[in-house]
Coordinates of C-alpha atoms in Angstrom, one line a residue:
X2 CA 16.9 -17.5 -3.6
X3 CA 15.4 -14.4 -5.1
X4 CA 15.7 -11.2 -3.1
X5 CA 14.8 -7.6 -3.8
X6 CA 17.3 -4.7 -3.1
X7 CA 15.7 -1.3 -2.9
X8 CA 17.6 2.0 -3.4
X9 CA 16.9 5.7 -3.7
X10 CA 17.4 7.1 -7.2
X11 CA 17.5 10.6 -8.6
X12 CA 16.3 10.7 -12.2
X13 CA 17.0 13.8 -14.3
X14 CA 14.1 16.0 -15.2
X15 CA 13.9 14.3 -18.6
X16 CA 14.0 10.8 -17.0
X17 CA 11.4 11.9 -14.4
X18 CA 9.1 13.1 -17.2
X19 CA 9.5 9.8 -19.0
X20 CA 8.8 7.8 -15.9
X21 CA 5.8 9.8 -14.9
X22 CA 4.4 9.3 -18.4
X23 CA 5.0 5.6 -18.1
X24 CA 3.2 5.5 -14.7
X25 CA 0.2 7.1 -16.3
X26 CA 0.2 4.7 -19.2
X27 CA 0.5 1.7 -16.9
X28 CA -2.5 3.0 -14.9
X29 CA -4.5 3.6 -18.0
X30 CA -3.9 0.2 -19.5
X31 CA -4.7 -1.5 -16.2
X32 CA -8.0 0.4 -15.9
X33 CA -8.9 -0.3 -19.5
X34 CA -8.2 -4.0 -19.2
X35 CA -10.2 -4.2 -15.9
X36 CA -13.1 -2.4 -17.4
X37 CA -13.1 -4.6 -20.5
X38 CA -12.8 -7.8 -18.5
X39 CA -15.6 -6.8 -16.2
X40 CA -17.9 -5.9 -19.2
X41 CA -17.1 -9.2 -21.0
X42 CA -18.2 -11.1 -17.9
X43 CA -21.2 -9.1 -17.0
X44 CA -22.6 -8.9 -20.5
X45 CA -21.5 -12.1 -22.3
X46 CA -20.5 -14.2 -19.3
X47 CA -17.1 -14.7 -21.0
X48 CA -14.0 -15.2 -18.9
X49 CA -10.9 -13.4 -20.2
X50 CA -7.2 -14.4 -20.1
X51 CA -4.0 -12.5 -20.1
X52 CA -3.5 -13.4 -23.8
X53 CA -6.7 -11.8 -24.8
X54 CA -5.9 -8.6 -22.8
X55 CA -2.5 -8.5 -24.5
X56 CA -4.3 -8.6 -27.9
X57 CA -6.6 -5.8 -26.8
X58 CA -3.5 -3.7 -25.9
X59 CA -2.2 -4.0 -29.4
X60 CA -5.5 -2.8 -30.8
X61 CA -5.7 0.1 -28.3
X62 CA -2.3 1.3 -29.5
X63 CA -3.5 1.5 -33.1
X64 CA -6.3 4.0 -32.2
X65 CA -5.8 7.7 -32.4
X66 CA -7.2 8.2 -28.9
X67 CA -4.6 5.9 -27.3
X68 CA -1.7 6.4 -29.6
X69 CA 0.3 8.0 -26.7
X70 CA 0.8 4.4 -25.3
X71 CA 3.4 4.0 -28.0
X72 CA 5.6 6.7 -26.4
X73 CA 6.6 4.5 -23.5
X74 CA 8.1 1.0 -23.3
X75 CA 5.7 -1.8 -23.9
X76 CA 7.1 -4.0 -21.2
X77 CA 5.6 -2.1 -18.2
X78 CA 2.3 -2.1 -20.0
X79 CA 2.4 -5.9 -20.4
X80 CA 3.5 -6.3 -16.8
X81 CA 0.4 -4.3 -15.8
X82 CA -1.8 -6.9 -17.6
X83 CA 0.0 -9.7 -15.8
X84 CA -0.6 -8.0 -12.5
X85 CA -4.3 -7.7 -13.3
X86 CA -4.3 -11.4 -14.2
X87 CA -2.7 -12.2 -10.8
X88 CA -5.4 -10.0 -9.1
X89 CA -8.2 -11.9 -10.7
X90 CA -6.5 -15.2 -9.8
X91 CA -6.4 -14.1 -6.1
X92 CA -10.1 -13.1 -6.3
X93 CA -11.1 -16.4 -7.8
X94 CA -9.2 -18.2 -5.0
X95 CA -11.0 -16.0 -2.5
X96 CA -7.8 -14.5 -1.2
X97 CA -8.7 -10.9 -2.0
X98 CA -11.5 -8.7 -3.1
X99 CA -12.5 -8.0 -6.7
X100 CA -9.8 -5.9 -8.5
X101 CA -10.3 -2.2 -8.2
X102 CA -9.4 0.6 -10.6
X103 CA -6.2 2.5 -10.1
X104 CA -6.3 6.1 -9.0
X105 CA -3.9 8.8 -10.0
X106 CA -3.8 10.3 -6.5
X107 CA -4.2 7.2 -4.3
X108 CA -2.6 4.3 -6.2
X109 CA 1.1 3.5 -6.1
X110 CA 3.0 5.1 -9.0
X111 CA 5.3 2.3 -10.3
X112 CA 6.4 0.6 -13.4
X113 CA 8.0 -2.9 -13.7
X114 CA 10.7 -3.6 -16.3
X115 CA 11.9 -7.2 -17.2
X116 CA 15.2 -8.0 -18.8
X117 CA 14.3 -7.0 -22.3
X118 CA 13.5 -3.5 -21.1
X119 CA 16.7 -2.4 -19.3
X120 CA 20.5 -2.6 -19.7
X121 CA 22.7 -3.5 -16.7
X122 CA 26.4 -2.9 -17.3
X123 CA 29.2 -1.9 -15.0
X124 CA 26.8 -1.2 -12.1
X125 CA 24.8 1.2 -14.3
X126 CA 21.1 0.7 -15.0
X127 CA 19.6 2.2 -18.2
X128 CA 15.9 1.7 -18.7
X129 CA 14.1 1.4 -22.1
X130 CA 13.4 4.7 -23.8
X131 CA 16.2 6.4 -21.9
X132 CA 19.6 7.5 -23.2
X133 CA 21.4 7.8 -19.8
X134 CA 21.6 5.5 -16.8
X135 CA 19.7 6.3 -13.6
X136 CA 21.5 8.0 -10.8
X137 CA 21.2 5.4 -8.0
X138 CA 22.5 5.8 -4.4
X139 CA 24.1 2.4 -3.6
X140 CA 23.4 2.3 0.1
X141 CA 24.4 -1.3 0.3
X142 CA 26.2 -3.6 -2.2
X143 CA 24.5 -6.1 -4.5
X144 CA 25.7 -9.7 -4.2
X145 CA 28.8 -10.5 -6.1
X146 CA 27.9 -11.4 -9.7
X147 CA 24.2 -10.7 -9.2
X148 CA 22.1 -10.7 -12.4
X149 CA 19.0 -8.6 -12.4
X150 CA 15.8 -10.2 -13.5
X151 CA 13.2 -7.5 -12.8
X152 CA 13.5 -3.7 -12.1
X153 CA 10.7 -1.8 -10.5
X154 CA 10.8 2.0 -10.4
X155 CA 8.4 3.8 -8.1
X156 CA 7.6 7.3 -6.7
X157 CA 6.0 7.7 -3.3
X158 CA 3.6 10.4 -2.1
X159 CA 6.5 12.4 -0.6
X160 CA 8.1 12.7 -4.1
X161 CA 10.9 10.2 -3.4
X162 CA 12.1 8.0 -6.2
X163 CA 13.0 4.3 -5.6
X164 CA 14.4 1.5 -7.7
X165 CA 13.9 -2.1 -6.6
X166 CA 16.2 -4.8 -8.1
X167 CA 15.1 -8.4 -8.1
X168 CA 18.2 -10.7 -8.1
X169 CA 19.2 -14.3 -7.3
X170 CA 21.0 -13.8 -3.9
X171 CA 23.5 -16.6 -3.2
X172 CA 24.4 -15.0 0.1
X173 CA 21.2 -16.2 1.8
X174 CA 22.1 -19.4 3.5
X175 CA 20.3 -21.6 6.0
X176 CA 21.4 -20.8 9.6
X177 CA 22.8 -23.4 11.9
X178 CA 20.0 -25.1 13.9
X179 CA 19.4 -24.0 17.5
X180 CA 17.4 -25.5 20.3
X181 CA 15.5 -22.4 21.3
X182 CA 11.8 -21.7 20.5
X183 CA 9.8 -18.6 21.4
X184 CA 6.2 -17.6 21.7
X185 CA 5.2 -14.1 20.6
X186 CA 2.2 -12.2 21.9
X187 CA 1.4 -9.0 20.1
X188 CA 0.2 -6.1 22.1
X189 CA -0.2 -2.3 22.3
X190 CA 1.7 -1.1 25.3
X191 CA 4.4 -3.6 24.5
X192 CA 4.7 -4.2 20.7
X193 CA 5.4 -7.9 21.4
X194 CA 5.9 -9.9 24.6
X195 CA 8.1 -13.0 24.4
X196 CA 7.7 -16.3 26.3
X197 CA 11.1 -15.6 27.8
X198 CA 9.6 -12.7 29.7
X199 CA 11.1 -10.0 27.5
X200 CA 8.8 -7.1 26.5
X201 CA 9.6 -5.0 23.4
X202 CA 8.3 -1.5 24.0
X203 CA 5.9 -0.1 21.4
X204 CA 7.5 3.3 20.3
X205 CA 4.2 4.5 18.8
X206 CA 5.8 6.3 16.0
X207 CA 2.6 7.9 14.8
X208 CA 1.9 9.3 18.2
X209 CA 5.3 10.9 18.4
X210 CA 4.6 12.9 15.2
X211 CA 0.8 13.3 15.8
X212 CA 1.0 17.0 16.7
X213 CA 3.2 17.9 13.7
X214 CA 1.0 15.8 11.4
X215 CA -2.2 17.4 12.7
X216 CA -0.8 20.9 12.1
X217 CA 0.3 20.0 8.6
X218 CA -3.1 18.5 7.8
X219 CA -4.9 21.7 9.1
X220 CA -2.7 23.8 6.8
X221 CA -3.5 21.6 3.9
X222 CA -7.3 21.8 4.5
X223 CA -7.1 25.6 4.3
X224 CA -5.4 25.7 0.8
X225 CA -7.4 26.4 -2.3
X226 CA -8.1 23.3 -4.4
X227 CA -5.6 22.6 -7.3
X228 CA -3.4 25.5 -6.2
X229 CA 0.4 25.4 -5.9
X230 CA 0.3 26.1 -2.2
X231 CA -2.0 23.1 -1.7
X232 CA 0.5 20.9 -3.6
X233 CA 3.3 22.1 -1.3
X234 CA 1.1 21.5 1.8
X235 CA 0.2 18.0 0.5
X236 CA 3.9 17.2 0.0
X237 CA 4.6 18.3 3.6
X238 CA 1.9 15.9 5.0
X239 CA 3.2 13.1 2.8
X240 CA 6.8 13.6 4.1
X241 CA 5.6 13.3 7.7
X242 CA 3.7 10.1 6.9
X243 CA 6.9 8.8 5.1
X244 CA 9.0 9.5 8.2
X245 CA 6.6 7.6 10.4
X246 CA 6.5 4.6 8.0
X247 CA 10.2 4.5 7.6
X248 CA 10.9 4.4 11.3
X249 CA 8.2 1.8 11.9
X250 CA 9.6 -0.4 9.1
X251 CA 13.1 -0.1 10.4
X252 CA 12.0 -1.3 13.9
X253 CA 10.0 -4.3 12.4
X254 CA 12.9 -5.4 10.3
X255 CA 15.3 -5.4 13.2
X256 CA 12.9 -7.2 15.5
X257 CA 11.9 -9.8 13.0
X258 CA 15.5 -10.5 12.1
X259 CA 16.5 -11.0 15.7
X260 CA 13.6 -13.3 16.4
X261 CA 14.4 -15.5 13.4
X262 CA 18.1 -15.6 14.0
X263 CA 17.9 -16.5 17.7
X264 CA 15.2 -19.1 17.6
X265 CA 14.6 -22.3 15.6
X266 CA 10.8 -22.0 16.0
X267 CA 8.7 -18.9 16.3
X268 CA 5.1 -19.3 17.4
X269 CA 2.7 -16.5 16.7
X270 CA -1.1 -15.9 16.9
X271 CA -3.2 -16.0 13.7
X272 CA -4.7 -12.5 14.4
X273 CA -7.5 -11.0 12.2
X274 CA -6.1 -7.5 12.2
X275 CA -8.7 -6.3 9.7
X276 CA -11.5 -7.3 12.1
X277 CA -9.8 -5.7 15.0
X278 CA -9.5 -2.4 13.2
X279 CA -13.3 -2.1 13.4
X280 CA -12.8 -1.2 17.1
X281 CA -12.7 2.6 16.7
X282 CA -11.1 3.2 20.0
X283 CA -8.1 0.9 19.2
X284 CA -7.9 1.2 15.4
X285 CA -5.3 4.0 15.5
X286 CA -2.8 2.2 17.8
X287 CA -3.4 -1.2 16.1
X288 CA -2.5 0.3 12.7
X289 CA 0.5 2.0 14.2
X290 CA 1.7 -1.3 15.7
X291 CA 1.7 -3.0 12.2
X292 CA 1.2 -6.5 13.5
X293 CA 0.6 -7.8 10.0
X294 CA 3.8 -6.4 8.7
X295 CA 5.8 -8.0 11.5
X296 CA 4.2 -11.4 10.8
X297 CA 5.0 -11.1 7.1
X298 CA 8.6 -10.3 7.8
X299 CA 9.0 -13.2 10.3
X300 CA 7.5 -15.6 7.8
X301 CA 9.6 -14.8 4.8
X302 CA 12.8 -14.5 6.8
X303 CA 12.2 -17.8 8.4
X304 CA 11.8 -19.3 4.9
X305 CA 15.2 -17.7 4.0
X306 CA 17.1 -19.0 6.9
X307 CA 15.5 -22.4 7.4
X308 CA 13.5 -21.6 10.5
X309 CA 10.0 -22.7 11.4
X310 CA 6.9 -20.4 12.0
X311 CA 3.8 -21.9 13.7
X312 CA 0.5 -20.0 13.9
X313 CA -1.9 -20.6 16.8
X314 CA -5.6 -20.4 16.3
X315 CA -6.9 -16.8 17.0
X316 CA -9.6 -18.2 19.3
X317 CA -7.2 -20.0 21.6
X318 CA -7.7 -18.5 25.1
X319 CA -4.0 -17.7 25.6
X320 CA -4.7 -14.8 28.0
X321 CA -7.3 -16.6 30.1
X322 CA -5.4 -19.9 30.5
X323 CA -3.0 -20.4 33.4
X324 CA 0.4 -21.4 31.9
X325 CA 1.2 -23.3 35.1
X326 CA -1.8 -25.5 35.8
X327 CA -3.9 -25.0 32.6
X328 CA -7.1 -23.7 34.4
X329 CA -9.1 -21.4 32.1
X330 CA -10.8 -18.3 33.5
X331 CA -14.3 -17.4 32.3
X332 CA -13.5 -13.8 31.5
X333 CA -10.4 -11.6 31.3
X334 CA -11.1 -7.9 30.4
X335 CA -8.3 -5.9 28.7
X336 CA -8.0 -3.7 31.8
X337 CA -6.6 -6.7 33.8
X338 CA -2.8 -6.7 33.3
X339 CA -1.9 -9.2 36.0
X340 CA -4.0 -11.9 37.8
X341 CA -3.6 -14.8 40.3
X342 CA -4.8 -18.3 39.3
X343 CA -7.4 -19.7 41.7
X344 CA -6.2 -23.2 41.1
X345 CA -2.4 -23.0 41.7
X346 CA -2.2 -19.5 43.3
X347 CA 0.4 -18.4 40.7
X348 CA 0.5 -14.7 39.9
X349 CA 0.8 -14.0 36.2
X350 CA 1.6 -11.1 34.0
X351 CA -1.1 -11.1 31.4
X352 CA 1.1 -10.8 28.4
X353 CA 4.0 -13.0 29.5
X354 CA 1.5 -15.7 30.5
X355 CA -0.2 -15.4 27.0
X356 CA 3.2 -15.7 25.3
X357 CA 4.0 -18.9 27.3
X358 CA 0.6 -20.4 26.3
X359 CA 1.1 -19.5 22.7
X360 CA 4.5 -21.3 22.7
X361 CA 3.1 -24.4 24.4
X362 CA 0.1 -24.5 22.0
X363 CA 2.4 -24.1 18.9
X364 CA 4.8 -26.8 20.0
X365 CA 1.9 -29.2 20.7
X366 CA 0.8 -28.8 17.1
X367 CA 4.2 -29.5 15.6

């Protein structure tokens, strides 16, 4: 099974300059191809394929205006065209919106290299157009005898460099079956509530650093545009955001791994987080909870280890239904955290009751 291992790397000034130039060329080719494909369809009603955009790239390189594209490896440029093709395929399948142009300030700075564009020898990685290997911090070992198929180098807004190695991982094996199943109810006060009665507290990482972040953002707003002090202040803000994201991601990985390892079946709600973010009073805390990220981790880890994930319809009244007798209440405001069923006189904790109902509904669909 393929798996990505991500590490910090520290390129030399020459390597950093080459990578930054590659990032810019990748972004330029992506935007040129997107513009050309859009015009071809809007003017001539002609659909365009990856093969045609690849031919355009060859023509662009021969012009004086875009001759700088020859200064970087051609593989990341071809991969950018493949990514654009994948974006259009997702748009045609109605899985995403129409592809958007990449921005120097807002888009992810990255370049993808396939096997023909790097050399992997004696645990040293050398990219195309470079004479020396990258300095990588091996925070965890690669699987024994792993062969790299794709290398992605990226730089985040905080100025940190990363290298992601895609390998065939033979260490991922199906876990032994267990009899347990769990229902998961996502929340705000508790990040998740399990049908077993356990509540995982939401640490609210963004709130913990909110004061520090607000101060850094105020300082940034006072700096002159395009000045060095503004660049330093922007980097300070980016580092605070990176710290928040790193701690959030670490918690989600640990929680999702535990849920998948301990249970054969995990039942979750099919929440529309994008629609819920329209609630301005809750948008900040919902974003900080990162429910979509948790669901994604649970799903791919379940596929790794041979577990089952069941999603329950988002309109299922899990909070309003009594998990004991099945009676459904007409309304249940968010302010009500515990309630007593009028049918069986059972007192319920709102979140635990919802988790139990989610589990029962998921097992009924199996």
